[in-house]
mmCIF file of C-alpha atoms in Angstrom:
data_model
loop_
_atom_site.group_PDB
_atom_site.id
_atom_site.type_symbol
_atom_site.label_atom_id
_atom_site.label_comp_id
_atom_site.label_asym_id
_atom_site.label_seq_id
_atom_site.Cartn_x
_atom_site.Cartn_y
_atom_site.Cartn_z
ATOM 1 C CA LEU E 28 146.428 57.351 122.494
ATOM 2 C CA ALA E 29 144.593 56.146 119.456
ATOM 3 C CA LYS E 30 147.077 55.047 116.774
ATOM 4 C CA THR E 31 146.691 56.747 113.399
ATOM 5 C CA THR E 32 147.506 55.574 109.960
ATOM 6 C CA GLN E 33 147.905 57.882 106.952
ATOM 7 C CA PRO E 34 149.484 57.672 103.557
ATOM 8 C CA ILE E 35 153.243 58.318 103.467
ATOM 9 C CA SER E 36 153.050 60.648 100.500
ATOM 10 C CA MET E 37 150.719 62.283 98.042
ATOM 11 C CA ASP E 38 151.389 64.190 94.853
ATOM 12 C CA SER E 39 149.177 66.862 93.334
ATOM 13 C CA TYR E 40 149.185 69.633 90.861
ATOM 14 C CA GLU E 41 148.521 73.284 91.584
ATOM 15 C CA GLY E 42 144.893 74.181 91.759
ATOM 16 C CA GLN E 43 143.685 70.734 92.552
ATOM 17 C CA GLU E 44 141.961 69.574 95.774
ATOM 18 C CA VAL E 45 143.988 67.352 98.139
ATOM 19 C CA ASN E 46 142.303 64.838 100.401
ATOM 20 C CA ILE E 47 144.293 63.076 103.029
ATOM 21 C CA THR E 48 142.670 60.349 104.899
ATOM 22 C CA CYS E 49 143.707 59.281 108.360
ATOM 23 C CA SER E 50 142.459 56.031 109.900
ATOM 24 C CA HIS E 51 142.075 55.811 113.752
ATOM 25 C CA ASN E 52 140.058 52.631 114.304
ATOM 26 C CA ASN E 53 140.423 52.676 118.057
ATOM 27 C CA ILE E 54 139.466 56.295 118.621
ATOM 28 C CA ALA E 55 137.944 56.879 122.067
ATOM 29 C CA THR E 56 134.613 58.585 122.841
ATOM 30 C CA ASN E 57 136.400 61.720 124.203
ATOM 31 C CA ASP E 58 139.122 61.865 121.535
ATOM 32 C CA TYR E 59 139.503 64.864 119.238
ATOM 33 C CA ILE E 60 141.136 64.849 115.831
ATOM 34 C CA THR E 61 143.702 67.484 115.063
ATOM 35 C CA TRP E 62 145.862 68.112 111.977
ATOM 36 C CA TYR E 63 149.223 70.036 111.897
ATOM 37 C CA GLN E 64 151.259 71.040 108.928
ATOM 38 C CA GLN E 65 155.016 71.230 108.868
ATOM 39 C CA PHE E 66 157.116 73.002 106.221
ATOM 40 C CA PRO E 67 160.791 72.084 105.806
ATOM 41 C CA SER E 68 163.015 73.553 108.512
ATOM 42 C CA GLN E 69 160.036 74.827 110.475
ATOM 43 C CA GLY E 70 158.001 73.735 113.391
ATOM 44 C CA PRO E 71 154.553 72.232 112.958
ATOM 45 C CA ARG E 72 151.554 74.529 112.590
ATOM 46 C CA PHE E 73 148.113 73.757 113.700
ATOM 47 C CA ILE E 74 145.572 73.521 110.827
ATOM 48 C CA ILE E 75 142.292 72.331 112.160
ATOM 49 C CA GLN E 76 140.631 70.317 114.846
ATOM 50 C CA GLY E 77 137.296 68.484 114.998
ATOM 51 C CA TYR E 78 135.207 65.898 116.897
ATOM 52 C CA LYS E 79 132.532 64.903 114.472
ATOM 53 C CA THR E 80 130.890 65.771 111.144
ATOM 54 C CA LYS E 81 132.560 68.716 109.348
ATOM 55 C CA VAL E 82 134.809 71.554 110.359
ATOM 56 C CA THR E 83 135.933 74.275 107.978
ATOM 57 C CA ASN E 84 138.306 77.106 108.422
ATOM 58 C CA GLU E 85 140.020 79.422 106.060
ATOM 59 C CA VAL E 86 142.789 76.912 105.344
ATOM 60 C CA ALA E 87 141.125 73.451 105.237
ATOM 61 C CA SER E 88 138.223 71.317 105.837
ATOM 62 C CA LEU E 89 137.968 68.266 108.113
ATOM 63 C CA PHE E 90 135.406 65.542 107.371
ATOM 64 C CA ILE E 91 134.647 63.069 110.126
ATOM 65 C CA PRO E 92 132.147 60.200 109.415
ATOM 66 C CA ALA E 93 129.604 59.123 112.009
ATOM 67 C CA ASP E 94 131.686 56.261 113.273
ATOM 68 C CA ARG E 95 134.812 58.493 113.692
ATOM 69 C CA LYS E 96 137.148 55.703 112.668
ATOM 70 C CA SER E 97 138.682 57.878 110.012
ATOM 71 C CA SER E 98 138.918 61.554 109.012
ATOM 72 C CA THR E 99 139.773 63.316 105.896
ATOM 73 C CA LEU E 100 141.703 66.546 105.689
ATOM 74 C CA SER E 101 140.779 68.428 102.482
ATOM 75 C CA LEU E 102 142.966 71.163 101.109
ATOM 76 C CA PRO E 103 141.104 73.101 98.344
ATOM 77 C CA ARG E 104 142.994 74.305 95.305
ATOM 78 C CA VAL E 105 146.513 73.693 96.546
ATOM 79 C CA SER E 106 149.456 75.928 95.557
ATOM 80 C CA LEU E 107 153.144 75.238 95.628
ATOM 81 C CA SER E 108 153.342 76.627 99.095
ATOM 82 C CA ASP E 109 151.097 73.863 100.417
ATOM 83 C CA THR E 110 154.077 71.383 99.882
ATOM 84 C CA ALA E 111 154.554 70.095 103.481
ATOM 85 C CA VAL E 112 154.137 67.159 105.727
ATOM 86 C CA TYR E 113 150.684 66.853 107.301
ATOM 87 C CA TYR E 114 150.139 65.086 110.547
ATOM 88 C CA CYS E 115 146.985 63.593 111.869
ATOM 89 C CA LEU E 116 146.750 63.275 115.715
ATOM 90 C CA VAL E 117 143.999 61.842 117.919
ATOM 91 C CA GLY E 118 143.775 62.371 121.635
ATOM 92 C CA THR E 119 141.785 63.398 124.619
ATOM 93 C CA ASP E 120 141.227 66.774 126.251
ATOM 94 C CA SER E 121 143.691 66.218 128.966
ATOM 95 C CA TRP E 122 147.266 67.162 129.735
ATOM 96 C CA GLY E 123 148.511 63.847 128.517
ATOM 97 C CA LYS E 124 150.811 62.971 125.656
ATOM 98 C CA LEU E 125 150.695 64.597 122.250
ATOM 99 C CA GLN E 126 152.314 62.205 119.766
ATOM 100 C CA PHE E 127 152.809 62.788 116.126
ATOM 101 C CA GLY E 128 152.962 59.943 113.599
ATOM 102 C CA ALA E 129 154.993 59.680 110.428
ATOM 103 C CA GLY E 130 152.718 62.135 108.621
ATOM 104 C CA THR E 131 151.896 62.504 104.961
ATOM 105 C CA GLN E 132 154.378 64.233 102.617
ATOM 106 C CA VAL E 133 152.325 66.322 100.182
ATOM 107 C CA VAL E 134 154.184 67.503 97.074
ATOM 108 C CA VAL E 135 152.471 70.096 94.911
ATOM 109 C CA THR E 136 153.944 70.621 91.410
ATOM 110 C CA PRO E 137 153.151 73.190 88.733
ATOM 111 C CA ASP O 2 157.360 89.667 116.700
ATOM 112 C CA THR O 3 158.268 86.059 116.990
ATOM 113 C CA ALA O 4 155.773 84.098 119.080
ATOM 114 C CA VAL O 5 157.982 81.218 120.040
ATOM 115 C CA SER O 6 161.746 81.767 119.719
ATOM 116 C CA GLN O 7 164.628 79.343 120.124
ATOM 117 C CA THR O 8 168.340 79.914 120.438
ATOM 118 C CA PRO O 9 170.479 78.741 118.925
ATOM 119 C CA LYS O 10 169.141 77.734 115.559
ATOM 120 C CA TYR O 11 172.151 75.530 114.894
ATOM 121 C CA LEU O 12 174.353 73.799 117.318
ATOM 122 C CA VAL O 13 177.359 71.679 116.378
ATOM 123 C CA THR O 14 179.338 70.036 119.122
ATOM 124 C CA GLN O 15 181.492 67.092 120.082
ATOM 125 C CA MET O 16 180.465 64.084 122.046
ATOM 126 C CA GLY O 17 180.758 64.427 125.759
ATOM 127 C CA ASN O 18 180.190 68.061 125.792
ATOM 128 C CA ASP O 19 177.324 69.845 127.671
ATOM 129 C CA LYS O 20 175.016 72.250 125.845
ATOM 130 C CA SER O 21 171.869 74.269 126.495
ATOM 131 C CA ILE O 22 169.085 75.364 124.205
ATOM 132 C CA LYS O 23 166.813 78.293 125.151
ATOM 133 C CA CYS O 24 163.140 78.952 124.401
ATOM 134 C CA GLU O 25 161.049 81.979 124.920
ATOM 135 C CA GLN O 26 157.323 82.655 124.116
ATOM 136 C CA ASN O 27 155.659 85.944 124.149
ATOM 137 C CA LEU O 28 152.100 84.745 123.811
ATOM 138 C CA GLY O 29 151.305 84.640 127.493
ATOM 139 C CA HIS O 30 150.773 80.956 127.442
ATOM 140 C CA ASP O 31 150.836 78.947 130.540
ATOM 141 C CA THR O 32 152.269 75.647 129.075
ATOM 142 C CA MET O 33 155.543 74.951 127.241
ATOM 143 C CA TYR O 34 156.957 71.848 125.689
ATOM 144 C CA TRP O 35 160.112 70.340 124.322
ATOM 145 C CA TYR O 36 159.921 67.993 121.339
ATOM 146 C CA LYS O 37 162.651 65.926 119.558
ATOM 147 C CA GLN O 38 162.372 65.230 115.789
ATOM 148 C CA ASP O 39 164.787 62.598 114.573
ATOM 149 C CA SER O 40 166.230 61.983 111.131
ATOM 150 C CA LYS O 41 163.104 59.955 110.259
ATOM 151 C CA LYS O 42 160.935 63.061 111.039
ATOM 152 C CA PHE O 43 159.157 61.455 113.980
ATOM 153 C CA LEU O 44 158.224 64.126 116.435
ATOM 154 C CA LYS O 45 158.225 63.120 120.073
ATOM 155 C CA ILE O 46 157.307 64.916 123.169
ATOM 156 C CA MET O 47 159.966 65.032 125.853
ATOM 157 C CA PHE O 48 158.858 67.476 128.560
ATOM 158 C CA SER O 49 155.994 69.865 129.428
ATOM 159 C CA TYR O 50 155.811 72.657 131.984
ATOM 160 C CA ASN O 51 152.795 74.410 133.171
ATOM 161 C CA ASN O 52 153.407 77.648 135.090
ATOM 162 C CA LYS O 53 156.929 76.396 135.873
ATOM 163 C CA GLU O 54 155.609 73.040 137.024
ATOM 164 C CA LEU O 55 156.741 69.913 135.216
ATOM 165 C CA ILE O 56 153.743 68.028 134.111
ATOM 166 C CA ILE O 57 155.074 65.685 131.349
ATOM 167 C CA ASN O 58 158.321 63.933 131.657
ATOM 168 C CA GLU O 59 158.682 61.320 129.059
ATOM 169 C CA THR O 60 161.193 58.549 129.139
ATOM 170 C CA VAL O 61 164.331 60.390 128.163
ATOM 171 C CA PRO O 62 167.825 59.935 129.532
ATOM 172 C CA ASN O 63 168.704 61.798 132.639
ATOM 173 C CA ARG O 64 171.227 63.740 130.720
ATOM 174 C CA PHE O 65 168.377 65.909 129.515
ATOM 175 C CA SER O 66 167.219 68.376 132.100
ATOM 176 C CA PRO O 67 164.526 71.062 131.404
ATOM 177 C CA LYS O 68 164.317 74.233 133.408
ATOM 178 C CA SER O 69 161.630 76.835 133.500
ATOM 179 C CA PRO O 70 162.691 79.999 135.276
ATOM 180 C CA ASP O 71 159.245 81.602 134.536
ATOM 181 C CA LYS O 72 156.271 80.662 132.385
ATOM 182 C CA ALA O 73 157.740 82.452 129.390
ATOM 183 C CA HIS O 74 160.896 80.508 129.245
ATOM 184 C CA LEU O 75 161.820 76.911 129.051
ATOM 185 C CA ASN O 76 165.396 75.842 128.607
ATOM 186 C CA LEU O 77 166.778 72.439 127.811
ATOM 187 C CA HIS O 78 170.290 71.398 129.097
ATOM 188 C CA ILE O 79 171.964 68.243 127.699
ATOM 189 C CA ASN O 80 174.834 66.737 129.536
ATOM 190 C CA SER O 81 177.493 64.399 128.081
ATOM 191 C CA LEU O 82 176.141 64.612 124.499
ATOM 192 C CA GLU O 83 176.005 61.438 122.453
ATOM 193 C CA LEU O 84 175.731 60.897 118.736
ATOM 194 C CA GLY O 85 172.156 59.732 119.068
ATOM 195 C CA ASP O 86 171.249 63.126 120.480
ATOM 196 C CA SER O 87 171.564 64.601 116.989
ATOM 197 C CA ALA O 88 168.191 65.839 115.935
ATOM 198 C CA VAL O 89 165.994 68.925 115.705
ATOM 199 C CA TYR O 90 164.654 70.082 119.011
ATOM 200 C CA PHE O 91 161.424 72.112 118.993
ATOM 201 C CA CYS O 92 160.008 74.171 121.707
ATOM 202 C CA ALA O 93 156.200 74.885 121.802
ATOM 203 C CA SER O 94 153.570 76.570 123.879
ATOM 204 C CA SER O 95 149.831 76.453 124.399
ATOM 205 C CA PRO O 96 147.243 78.512 126.369
ATOM 206 C CA GLY O 97 146.377 75.753 128.866
ATOM 207 C CA ARG O 98 147.624 72.523 130.276
ATOM 208 C CA ARG O 99 145.295 70.422 128.083
ATOM 209 C CA THR O 100 147.895 69.362 125.663
ATOM 210 C CA PHE O 101 145.635 68.079 123.032
ATOM 211 C CA ARG O 102 142.544 70.378 123.050
ATOM 212 C CA TYR O 103 144.600 73.581 122.780
ATOM 213 C CA GLU O 104 146.520 74.614 119.637
ATOM 214 C CA GLN O 105 150.263 74.381 120.216
ATOM 215 C CA TYR O 106 152.587 77.036 118.800
ATOM 216 C CA PHE O 107 155.970 75.787 117.713
ATOM 217 C CA GLY O 108 159.296 77.523 117.589
ATOM 218 C CA PRO O 109 161.561 77.198 114.528
ATOM 219 C CA GLY O 110 163.650 74.390 115.977
ATOM 220 C CA THR O 111 167.342 73.976 116.947
ATOM 221 C CA ARG O 112 169.134 71.622 114.752
ATOM 222 C CA LEU O 113 171.725 69.813 117.048
ATOM 223 C CA THR O 114 174.664 67.894 115.346
ATOM 224 C CA VAL O 115 176.894 65.849 117.706
ATOM 225 C CA THR O 116 180.151 64.783 116.120
#
């Protein structure tokens, strides 16, 4: 699995846009990039997945540059309820291992 | 209706005991998983079953034994519990056996404390 590196923590105020960048320098050709969100005392929840360029859903956007060696999760206009740990995962479309890194703790304050 | 449920939510037990955690999903998914999240919040996959067939068996002690009576249920039995087994155990499910490509749905977790 491609190793990922993301910031340990990020602070933000309500209403701001939060961008979390994940580095995955050794991403393979067939690898996808997936982000999960985990609230305290809950299991992780799928946010978004992409392969290249940009993907957007009702929760977030995922920006992937042409070289795919990094990706940025963008959370628009965060609220207090967006306080959570965000995990970046990179892997292939196979029934292999799904491993989570340390994640990024995002804290949103009023 | 809860999509992926686990029982119990909390489990406190003494070293050497044997305990089980149960998981059920009502999503009609074919694949189920067990993850362990330690005190440092690292989430590691332990096992995965696809239609009752074990497809992922990570390097975990033999004291951990998963069992899937049907594709909607996956239980985890732990023998001779040790202090290091204290963690939060998450069950998850996904539509197919492609662990990465398909979205995984996680249960609420079972916090196991071994004293």
